[in-house]
Structure formats: structure tokens, C-alpha cells
């Protein structure tokens, strides 16, 4: 089901671009997007077949993570970018794309927060690096790999701090809090993750209704730059209105209706998808994530403790990605990573259901009926 939802969602990207720009231009514009999106998902699904494969991957990517983390720290502390200027000297300056069109060279951000520079390291933007690193943190903490690799991986993921982003700080706290809560869960019976999830959703909706500015406004008061929370609320307000006016195909790379003082950027991944391709793609992706997280949570209780922890880690990773998607649009490597995370989680979900003997009820019923009919035919 997750595979089908992702496939149809990616197909709608092509359909929406063709509807907006015509067949030739639409296919050309959508091709790179679909390759980064569906291609990343398919490669992840084909490369990971069980939880041990995932553990091997976590070990294999350690050198790259350590390299990225080291330069995150060095650039932030020295206030000098090193990797991106090196890229530019070898390959030329990065191109700045606005509304899908190249407009000059990309200007790198120079911003000091807490006495440190927001670092880029190997990433396209500081917050994108933070999204990737913070999402990997619960996987390392709950992977069950050898202690040395676990510690090195966790420290490398902690370098997301040097993005000097409020979203990164909250994501790190969220990851550590959820991992810690899961460790104490056996002592908190009859409390279980489903009850916690329902409670969080209930109080989140209640806070959105009762608090001035909603949940975003309340959290924004504790961020490094509270003004950004207001900007994001306005992005949702005006961006959401544009989506409702163009629900089928969206507006492609056009600028949505907004006041002149509001930035053109959209700092919310699913809202950005809805503006670009209409409601179909983000809704299907959201359903896929919900089905995936529900399935992982259901099968986790039937697994040995080591495997259960890693499956819960996958769910925490998806939770952090969903939280991050409300504060930033996943472009470039972050979009690829998001789809890889979905692909890996889906493969692990299928593998753990098979190993534990658990199946989706409708599929299980069909299998039993087929087996019964086969036995009757043999008789």
C-alpha cells in the first residue's frame, strides 16, 4: 500500500506539470523531481531487505557522517566556510533557482547566532544538514550496533547543533526525549505509544484552538528568532488560500498570492508540494507515512527487544522528519533523504511483518482463503 501511494503521488507530479506547462515542457520539468523522489524511494526499497541491512548501512555511512559533522563544527567555530568555497573552486558557483528558473549565482548565508556562524559543511543549506543528522540520531541510539559505532554515530548526529537552528535544537530534544521515554516505558505500564500519540494529538489540537497564534506561535516564543514563527503562520495562511484556489494541479513554480512584504519562500514541505503539484501528491505522501508508522508500531511489540528498539527508532525518525517538514521545505539532498527514509522504513516494515508472522488483516484473510481453496482442489 505504501509503495502504491508513493508511486501514484509521484505520478501526479508529472501529471500536474503536464497540466500546467504542456506535455513537452511539463515532462522535462518533472523528470528531475521524479528521479530524485521516486528514484530515491525505489533504490532504498531495493537495497534494504531487513533490519540487519539497515544496521550495516548505519556503519557504512559513518565516515561520511563524521566528515560532515567535523566541518559543521569547524565552520561554525571559525566562522569561515570551507567546503562550499572548495566546491565552487572546482565546479563553479552554485546556481540560484527562483520559480524553477536559474537567476544568477547562489549567495551563501552569513548569519551569526549565539556567537557561532550557521555552518553549511557539505549540505545545500544549514537546516537541511540538521534535518538529516537529527533524523539519524534515534536510529543510532536504538540500532543495537556495537557501542563504539553507536557513540561515534550519535556524536556525529549531534553536530546538527552547529546549524544554529531552533528547529534543529527542538528536533534533538525531541529525539532524545522519545528515545528516553521508550527506555522507561516498561516501568510505566499500562502506558503505551498509541496512548501517548493520541494524547499528543488531542492536546495539540486543543492548544491550536486555545492558544493565541496556535502551537506554532507558542513554540515560536522560545526560538532563536520568534519573528520566523509569525512568518511561517503567514506562509500557511496565504499559501493555503492559494492551494484551495488551485487544488488539482497547484501553481507549479509560480509565486503564490501574498502581500509584498512576505518572502516568496515556503518553509513547509507538504505545503510546498501542494502549491507546486496540487493536493493529491502531499495527501498521498501523508497517508503513506501514517500507514507506515502505524504498521511499524503494530509489529514492534511482536519482535525481540533489539529489533523492536530499531523499529521504534524508525518511527521516531519519521516523527522528526514530519516535525521538520513543518518548518522547512525538503529540497535537494533533504528530499532525497526523506524518500530514502520512507523506502528503508517500508522495507523494514515488510521484513519484520514476515519474520514475526504478522500480516495486514485483509491480506492474511486472502492468504488463508487461497490456502484453503488449494487444499480442497488437491483433494
mmCIF file of N, CA, C and O in Angstrom, residues 109-193:
data_model
loop_
_atom_site.group_PDB
_atom_site.id
_atom_site.type_symbol
_atom_site.label_atom_id
_atom_site.label_comp_id
_atom_site.label_asym_id
_atom_site.label_seq_id
_atom_site.Cartn_x
_atom_site.Cartn_y
_atom_site.Cartn_z
ATOM 1 N N UNK A 109 24.619 32.063 2.892
ATOM 2 C CA UNK A 109 24.167 32.780 4.083
ATOM 3 C C UNK A 109 25.334 33.070 5.025
ATOM 4 O O UNK A 109 26.178 32.210 5.269
ATOM 5 N N UNK A 110 25.387 34.299 5.537
ATOM 6 C CA UNK A 110 26.329 34.622 6.624
ATOM 7 C C UNK A 110 25.502 35.148 7.779
ATOM 8 O O UNK A 110 25.002 36.268 7.765
ATOM 9 N N UNK A 111 25.323 34.311 8.782
ATOM 10 C CA UNK A 111 24.488 34.673 9.923
ATOM 11 C C UNK A 111 25.131 34.158 11.200
ATOM 12 O O UNK A 111 25.496 32.980 11.282
ATOM 13 N N UNK A 112 25.264 35.050 12.180
ATOM 14 C CA UNK A 112 25.844 34.693 13.468
ATOM 15 C C UNK A 112 24.731 34.574 14.493
ATOM 16 O O UNK A 112 23.921 35.496 14.670
ATOM 17 N N UNK A 113 24.681 33.425 15.159
ATOM 18 C CA UNK A 113 23.737 33.208 16.251
ATOM 19 C C UNK A 113 24.473 32.571 17.412
ATOM 20 O O UNK A 113 25.281 31.654 17.206
ATOM 21 N N UNK A 114 24.212 33.038 18.607
ATOM 22 C CA UNK A 114 24.852 32.508 19.818
ATOM 23 C C UNK A 114 26.371 32.584 19.715
ATOM 24 O O UNK A 114 27.088 31.760 20.296
ATOM 25 N N UNK A 115 26.870 33.560 18.959
ATOM 26 C CA UNK A 115 28.312 33.723 18.800
ATOM 27 C C UNK A 115 28.941 32.767 17.809
ATOM 28 O O UNK A 115 30.156 32.764 17.641
ATOM 29 N N UNK A 116 28.129 31.959 17.120
ATOM 30 C CA UNK A 116 28.619 30.974 16.156
ATOM 31 C C UNK A 116 28.005 31.241 14.785
ATOM 32 O O UNK A 116 26.893 31.780 14.687
ATOM 33 N N UNK A 117 28.728 30.858 13.747
ATOM 34 C CA UNK A 117 28.190 31.000 12.397
ATOM 35 C C UNK A 117 27.341 29.788 12.043
ATOM 36 O O UNK A 117 27.668 28.655 12.404
ATOM 37 N N UNK A 118 26.250 30.025 11.350
ATOM 38 C CA UNK A 118 25.450 28.922 10.837
ATOM 39 C C UNK A 118 26.248 28.247 9.728
ATOM 40 O O UNK A 118 26.489 28.829 8.668
ATOM 41 N N UNK A 119 26.655 27.016 9.960
ATOM 42 C CA UNK A 119 27.565 26.320 9.048
ATOM 43 C C UNK A 119 26.798 25.602 7.948
ATOM 44 O O UNK A 119 25.615 25.257 8.098
ATOM 45 N N UNK A 120 27.477 25.355 6.841
ATOM 46 C CA UNK A 120 26.936 24.592 5.716
ATOM 47 C C UNK A 120 27.513 23.187 5.659
ATOM 48 O O UNK A 120 26.811 22.244 5.313
ATOM 49 N N UNK A 121 28.816 23.056 5.920
ATOM 50 C CA UNK A 121 29.518 21.794 5.735
ATOM 51 C C UNK A 121 29.296 21.307 4.303
ATOM 52 O O UNK A 121 29.488 22.068 3.366
ATOM 53 N N UNK A 122 28.842 20.059 4.117
ATOM 54 C CA UNK A 122 28.663 19.512 2.772
ATOM 55 C C UNK A 122 27.247 19.713 2.244
ATOM 56 O O UNK A 122 26.912 19.227 1.159
ATOM 57 N N UNK A 123 26.410 20.413 2.991
ATOM 58 C CA UNK A 123 24.978 20.472 2.682
ATOM 59 C C UNK A 123 24.617 21.728 1.900
ATOM 60 O O UNK A 123 25.356 22.703 1.868
ATOM 61 N N UNK A 124 23.427 21.693 1.282
ATOM 62 C CA UNK A 124 22.965 22.823 0.480
ATOM 63 C C UNK A 124 22.561 24.009 1.344
ATOM 64 O O UNK A 124 22.610 25.149 0.885
ATOM 65 N N UNK A 125 22.135 23.735 2.574
ATOM 66 C CA UNK A 125 21.692 24.794 3.479
ATOM 67 C C UNK A 125 21.819 24.258 4.904
ATOM 68 O O UNK A 125 21.654 23.055 5.131
ATOM 69 N N UNK A 126 22.099 25.110 5.887
ATOM 70 C CA UNK A 126 22.310 24.615 7.260
ATOM 71 C C UNK A 126 21.177 23.750 7.799
ATOM 72 O O UNK A 126 21.424 22.672 8.356
ATOM 73 N N UNK A 127 19.935 24.190 7.626
ATOM 74 C CA UNK A 127 18.827 23.444 8.219
ATOM 75 C C UNK A 127 18.641 22.088 7.551
ATOM 76 O O UNK A 127 18.184 21.125 8.180
ATOM 77 N N UNK A 128 19.006 21.966 6.251
ATOM 78 C CA UNK A 128 18.883 20.668 5.582
ATOM 79 C C UNK A 128 19.855 19.654 6.182
ATOM 80 O O UNK A 128 19.513 18.482 6.373
ATOM 81 N N UNK A 129 21.079 20.112 6.477
ATOM 82 C CA UNK A 129 22.022 19.230 7.162
ATOM 83 C C UNK A 129 21.509 18.825 8.525
ATOM 84 O O UNK A 129 21.644 17.663 8.944
ATOM 85 N N UNK A 130 20.898 19.775 9.230
ATOM 86 C CA UNK A 130 20.353 19.475 10.557
ATOM 87 C C UNK A 130 19.226 18.455 10.479
ATOM 88 O O UNK A 130 19.115 17.570 11.334
ATOM 89 N N UNK A 131 18.373 18.549 9.465
ATOM 90 C CA UNK A 131 17.276 17.597 9.295
ATOM 91 C C UNK A 131 17.815 16.179 9.139
ATOM 92 O O UNK A 131 17.341 15.233 9.785
ATOM 93 N N UNK A 132 18.817 16.021 8.280
ATOM 94 C CA UNK A 132 19.382 14.693 8.037
ATOM 95 C C UNK A 132 20.042 14.142 9.300
ATOM 96 O O UNK A 132 19.818 12.983 9.683
ATOM 97 N N UNK A 133 20.849 14.952 9.962
ATOM 98 C CA UNK A 133 21.587 14.473 11.134
ATOM 99 C C UNK A 133 20.653 14.170 12.302
ATOM 100 O O UNK A 133 20.797 13.134 12.964
ATOM 101 N N UNK A 134 19.709 15.054 12.592
ATOM 102 C CA UNK A 134 18.803 14.804 13.722
ATOM 103 C C UNK A 134 17.909 13.597 13.462
ATOM 104 O O UNK A 134 17.548 12.868 14.394
ATOM 105 N N UNK A 135 17.558 13.354 12.197
ATOM 106 C CA UNK A 135 16.711 12.199 11.884
ATOM 107 C C UNK A 135 17.461 10.883 12.079
ATOM 108 O O UNK A 135 16.857 9.864 12.432
ATOM 109 N N UNK A 136 18.767 10.903 11.844
ATOM 110 C CA UNK A 136 19.569 9.693 12.037
ATOM 111 C C UNK A 136 19.880 9.412 13.500
ATOM 112 O O UNK A 136 20.219 8.281 13.858
ATOM 113 N N UNK A 137 19.793 10.443 14.339
ATOM 114 C CA UNK A 137 20.161 10.280 15.749
ATOM 115 C C UNK A 137 19.408 9.154 16.450
ATOM 116 O O UNK A 137 20.039 8.292 17.093
ATOM 117 N N UNK A 138 18.066 9.080 16.377
ATOM 118 C CA UNK A 138 17.371 7.967 17.063
ATOM 119 C C UNK A 138 17.717 6.603 16.485
ATOM 120 O O UNK A 138 17.681 5.601 17.214
ATOM 121 N N UNK A 139 18.052 6.544 15.188
ATOM 122 C CA UNK A 139 18.436 5.254 14.612
ATOM 123 C C UNK A 139 19.712 4.738 15.252
ATOM 124 O O UNK A 139 19.815 3.544 15.592
ATOM 125 N N UNK A 140 20.695 5.609 15.413
ATOM 126 C CA UNK A 140 21.937 5.173 16.054
ATOM 127 C C UNK A 140 21.697 4.802 17.518
ATOM 128 O O UNK A 140 22.198 3.774 17.995
ATOM 129 N N UNK A 141 20.951 5.617 18.222
ATOM 130 C CA UNK A 141 20.724 5.361 19.643
ATOM 131 C C UNK A 141 19.984 4.042 19.875
ATOM 132 O O UNK A 141 20.158 3.409 20.920
ATOM 133 N N UNK A 142 19.156 3.614 18.916
ATOM 134 C CA UNK A 142 18.325 2.425 19.114
ATOM 135 C C UNK A 142 18.680 1.302 18.141
ATOM 136 O O UNK A 142 17.918 0.353 17.987
ATOM 137 N N UNK A 143 19.857 1.397 17.513
ATOM 138 C CA UNK A 143 20.225 0.452 16.460
ATOM 139 C C UNK A 143 20.649 -0.910 16.979
ATOM 140 O O UNK A 143 20.482 -1.920 16.290
ATOM 141 N N UNK A 144 21.267 -0.958 18.147
ATOM 142 C CA UNK A 144 21.801 -2.218 18.641
ATOM 143 C C UNK A 144 23.143 -2.577 18.045
ATOM 144 O O UNK A 144 23.612 -3.716 18.215
ATOM 145 N N UNK A 145 23.800 -1.644 17.334
ATOM 146 C CA UNK A 145 25.135 -1.905 16.797
ATOM 147 C C UNK A 145 26.164 -1.787 17.917
ATOM 148 O O UNK A 145 25.841 -1.383 19.040
ATOM 149 N N UNK A 146 27.408 -2.111 17.626
ATOM 150 C CA UNK A 146 28.449 -2.082 18.645
ATOM 151 C C UNK A 146 28.594 -0.679 19.232
ATOM 152 O O UNK A 146 28.403 0.320 18.540
ATOM 153 N N UNK A 147 28.979 -0.644 20.510
ATOM 154 C CA UNK A 147 28.954 0.601 21.254
ATOM 155 C C UNK A 147 29.811 1.683 20.622
ATOM 156 O O UNK A 147 29.420 2.851 20.574
ATOM 157 N N UNK A 148 30.990 1.336 20.115
ATOM 158 C CA UNK A 148 31.868 2.354 19.556
ATOM 159 C C UNK A 148 31.230 3.030 18.348
ATOM 160 O O UNK A 148 31.243 4.265 18.235
ATOM 161 N N UNK A 149 30.660 2.226 17.443
ATOM 162 C CA UNK A 149 29.990 2.795 16.276
ATOM 163 C C UNK A 149 28.766 3.599 16.689
ATOM 164 O O UNK A 149 28.483 4.658 16.120
ATOM 165 N N UNK A 150 28.056 3.104 17.698
ATOM 166 C CA UNK A 150 26.865 3.805 18.176
ATOM 167 C C UNK A 150 27.229 5.180 18.730
ATOM 168 O O UNK A 150 26.579 6.189 18.414
ATOM 169 N N UNK A 151 28.283 5.241 19.527
ATOM 170 C CA UNK A 151 28.692 6.515 20.136
ATOM 171 C C UNK A 151 29.186 7.487 19.073
ATOM 172 O O UNK A 151 28.816 8.669 19.071
ATOM 173 N N UNK A 152 30.011 6.996 18.141
ATOM 174 C CA UNK A 152 30.540 7.870 17.087
ATOM 175 C C UNK A 152 29.398 8.419 16.234
ATOM 176 O O UNK A 152 29.348 9.612 15.917
ATOM 177 N N UNK A 153 28.465 7.551 15.854
ATOM 178 C CA UNK A 153 27.331 7.991 15.046
ATOM 179 C C UNK A 153 26.466 9.000 15.770
ATOM 180 O O UNK A 153 26.025 9.994 15.180
ATOM 181 N N UNK A 154 26.230 8.780 17.055
ATOM 182 C CA UNK A 154 25.393 9.697 17.833
ATOM 183 C C UNK A 154 26.055 11.060 17.973
ATOM 184 O O UNK A 154 25.403 12.105 17.861
ATOM 185 N N UNK A 155 27.369 11.067 18.212
ATOM 186 C CA UNK A 155 28.098 12.337 18.328
ATOM 187 C C UNK A 155 28.064 13.090 16.998
ATOM 188 O O UNK A 155 27.858 14.318 16.957
ATOM 189 N N UNK A 156 28.268 12.352 15.900
ATOM 190 C CA UNK A 156 28.223 12.987 14.577
ATOM 191 C C UNK A 156 26.853 13.599 14.320
ATOM 192 O O UNK A 156 26.750 14.730 13.815
ATOM 193 N N UNK A 157 25.793 12.896 14.687
ATOM 194 C CA UNK A 157 24.439 13.439 14.502
ATOM 195 C C UNK A 157 24.209 14.660 15.384
ATOM 196 O O UNK A 157 23.480 15.585 15.005
ATOM 197 N N UNK A 158 24.838 14.676 16.557
ATOM 198 C CA UNK A 158 24.704 15.819 17.444
ATOM 199 C C UNK A 158 25.295 17.094 16.882
ATOM 200 O O UNK A 158 24.991 18.203 17.353
ATOM 201 N N UNK A 159 26.133 16.973 15.841
ATOM 202 C CA UNK A 159 26.708 18.157 15.198
ATOM 203 C C UNK A 159 25.651 18.997 14.503
ATOM 204 O O UNK A 159 25.948 20.111 14.053
ATOM 205 N N UNK A 160 24.419 18.499 14.423
ATOM 206 C CA UNK A 160 23.315 19.321 13.898
ATOM 207 C C UNK A 160 23.174 20.614 14.686
ATOM 208 O O UNK A 160 22.618 21.593 14.184
ATOM 209 N N UNK A 161 23.687 20.627 15.915
ATOM 210 C CA UNK A 161 23.665 21.849 16.738
ATOM 211 C C UNK A 161 24.275 23.025 15.984
ATOM 212 O O UNK A 161 23.827 24.174 16.122
ATOM 213 N N UNK A 162 25.312 22.769 15.175
ATOM 214 C CA UNK A 162 26.052 23.853 14.539
ATOM 215 C C UNK A 162 25.330 24.442 13.331
ATOM 216 O O UNK A 162 25.844 25.354 12.686
ATOM 217 N N UNK A 163 24.133 23.915 13.028
ATOM 218 C CA UNK A 163 23.277 24.632 12.079
ATOM 219 C C UNK A 163 22.689 25.875 12.744
ATOM 220 O O UNK A 163 22.168 26.757 12.065
ATOM 221 N N UNK A 164 22.786 25.932 14.078
ATOM 222 C CA UNK A 164 22.274 27.049 14.897
ATOM 223 C C UNK A 164 20.849 27.377 14.464
ATOM 224 O O UNK A 164 20.498 28.512 14.127
ATOM 225 N N UNK A 165 20.020 26.358 14.482
ATOM 226 C CA UNK A 165 18.623 26.483 14.076
ATOM 227 C C UNK A 165 17.724 26.034 15.210
ATOM 228 O O UNK A 165 17.971 24.993 15.839
ATOM 229 N N UNK A 166 16.674 26.793 15.469
ATOM 230 C CA UNK A 166 15.727 26.417 16.518
ATOM 231 C C UNK A 166 15.090 25.072 16.228
ATOM 232 O O UNK A 166 14.890 24.255 17.134
ATOM 233 N N UNK A 167 14.767 24.828 14.953
ATOM 234 C CA UNK A 167 14.157 23.544 14.589
ATOM 235 C C UNK A 167 15.095 22.388 14.899
ATOM 236 O O UNK A 167 14.664 21.319 15.347
ATOM 237 N N UNK A 168 16.394 22.592 14.672
ATOM 238 C CA UNK A 168 17.370 21.541 14.970
ATOM 239 C C UNK A 168 17.447 21.293 16.474
ATOM 240 O O UNK A 168 17.505 20.143 16.918
ATOM 241 N N UNK A 169 17.452 22.363 17.255
ATOM 242 C CA UNK A 169 17.509 22.208 18.717
ATOM 243 C C UNK A 169 16.290 21.434 19.213
ATOM 244 O O UNK A 169 16.413 20.518 20.037
ATOM 245 N N UNK A 170 15.109 21.813 18.712
ATOM 246 C CA UNK A 170 13.883 21.135 19.144
ATOM 247 C C UNK A 170 13.901 19.674 18.689
ATOM 248 O O UNK A 170 13.484 18.777 19.437
ATOM 249 N N UNK A 171 14.398 19.425 17.476
ATOM 250 C CA UNK A 171 14.444 18.049 16.964
ATOM 251 C C UNK A 171 15.381 17.178 17.790
ATOM 252 O O UNK A 171 15.087 16.001 18.052
ATOM 253 N N UNK A 172 16.528 17.737 18.220
ATOM 254 C CA UNK A 172 17.454 16.974 19.059
ATOM 255 C C UNK A 172 16.794 16.628 20.392
ATOM 256 O O UNK A 172 16.865 15.485 20.866
ATOM 257 N N UNK A 173 16.139 17.615 21.000
ATOM 258 C CA UNK A 173 15.437 17.380 22.276
ATOM 259 C C UNK A 173 14.328 16.351 22.072
ATOM 260 O O UNK A 173 14.116 15.455 22.907
ATOM 261 N N UNK A 174 13.601 16.474 20.956
ATOM 262 C CA UNK A 174 12.520 15.532 20.659
ATOM 263 C C UNK A 174 13.060 14.118 20.506
ATOM 264 O O UNK A 174 12.490 13.159 21.050
ATOM 265 N N UNK A 175 14.169 13.962 19.783
ATOM 266 C CA UNK A 175 14.755 12.639 19.583
ATOM 267 C C UNK A 175 15.208 12.033 20.907
ATOM 268 O O UNK A 175 14.880 10.876 21.219
ATOM 269 N N UNK A 176 15.957 12.803 21.686
ATOM 270 C CA UNK A 176 16.441 12.295 22.972
ATOM 271 C C UNK A 176 15.282 12.009 23.922
ATOM 272 O O UNK A 176 15.293 10.999 24.649
ATOM 273 N N UNK A 177 14.273 12.874 23.913
ATOM 274 C CA UNK A 177 13.122 12.670 24.791
ATOM 275 C C UNK A 177 12.343 11.420 24.446
ATOM 276 O O UNK A 177 11.953 10.653 25.343
ATOM 277 N N UNK A 178 12.112 11.174 23.154
ATOM 278 C CA UNK A 178 11.344 9.997 22.750
ATOM 279 C C UNK A 178 12.127 8.716 22.977
ATOM 280 O O UNK A 178 11.559 7.695 23.379
ATOM 281 N N UNK A 179 13.440 8.755 22.709
ATOM 282 C CA UNK A 179 14.268 7.575 22.987
ATOM 283 C C UNK A 179 14.286 7.291 24.484
ATOM 284 O O UNK A 179 14.137 6.133 24.920
ATOM 285 N N UNK A 180 14.465 8.334 25.298
ATOM 286 C CA UNK A 180 14.456 8.164 26.751
ATOM 287 C C UNK A 180 13.125 7.650 27.259
ATOM 288 O O UNK A 180 13.073 6.764 28.132
ATOM 289 N N UNK A 181 12.027 8.181 26.708
ATOM 290 C CA UNK A 181 10.703 7.722 27.120
ATOM 291 C C UNK A 181 10.523 6.247 26.814
ATOM 292 O O UNK A 181 9.967 5.489 27.632
ATOM 293 N N UNK A 182 11.000 5.809 25.638
ATOM 294 C CA UNK A 182 10.856 4.402 25.280
ATOM 295 C C UNK A 182 11.659 3.510 26.221
ATOM 296 O O UNK A 182 11.242 2.385 26.515
ATOM 297 N N UNK A 183 12.801 4.003 26.702
ATOM 298 C CA UNK A 183 13.602 3.218 27.641
ATOM 299 C C UNK A 183 12.847 2.993 28.959
ATOM 300 O O UNK A 183 12.965 1.931 29.588
ATOM 301 N N UNK A 184 12.087 4.000 29.377
ATOM 302 C CA UNK A 184 11.366 3.898 30.643
ATOM 303 C C UNK A 184 9.961 3.319 30.483
ATOM 304 O O UNK A 184 9.276 3.100 31.485
ATOM 305 N N UNK A 185 9.536 3.061 29.254
ATOM 306 C CA UNK A 185 8.181 2.597 29.008
ATOM 307 C C UNK A 185 7.824 1.308 29.755
ATOM 308 O O UNK A 185 6.690 1.176 30.241
ATOM 309 N N UNK A 186 8.751 0.322 29.880
ATOM 310 C CA UNK A 186 8.394 -0.890 30.638
ATOM 311 C C UNK A 186 8.001 -0.617 32.096
ATOM 312 O O UNK A 186 7.294 -1.423 32.704
ATOM 313 N N UNK A 187 8.461 0.505 32.646
ATOM 314 C CA UNK A 187 8.150 0.836 34.032
ATOM 315 C C UNK A 187 6.905 1.719 34.155
ATOM 316 O O UNK A 187 6.532 2.125 35.256
ATOM 317 N N UNK A 188 6.274 2.020 33.011
ATOM 318 C CA UNK A 188 5.141 2.941 33.018
ATOM 319 C C UNK A 188 3.851 2.264 32.575
ATOM 320 O O UNK A 188 2.952 2.902 32.037
ATOM 321 N N UNK A 189 3.761 0.960 32.783
ATOM 322 C CA UNK A 189 2.549 0.251 32.397
ATOM 323 C C UNK A 189 1.344 0.833 33.140
ATOM 324 O O UNK A 189 1.466 1.220 34.298
ATOM 325 N N UNK A 190 0.167 0.896 32.481
ATOM 326 C CA UNK A 190 -0.171 0.365 31.150
ATOM 327 C C UNK A 190 0.043 1.378 30.013
ATOM 328 O O UNK A 190 -0.536 1.220 28.946
ATOM 329 N N UNK A 191 0.840 2.419 30.253
ATOM 330 C CA UNK A 191 1.079 3.426 29.218
ATOM 331 C C UNK A 191 1.782 2.799 28.022
ATOM 332 O O UNK A 191 2.723 2.027 28.184
ATOM 333 N N UNK A 192 1.313 3.162 26.803
ATOM 334 C CA UNK A 192 1.889 2.638 25.574
ATOM 335 C C UNK A 192 1.954 3.757 24.539
ATOM 336 O O UNK A 192 1.259 4.765 24.640
ATOM 337 N N UNK A 193 2.794 3.553 23.530
ATOM 338 C CA UNK A 193 2.972 4.567 22.493
ATOM 339 C C UNK A 193 1.666 5.003 21.840
ATOM 340 O O UNK A 193 1.472 6.197 21.594
#
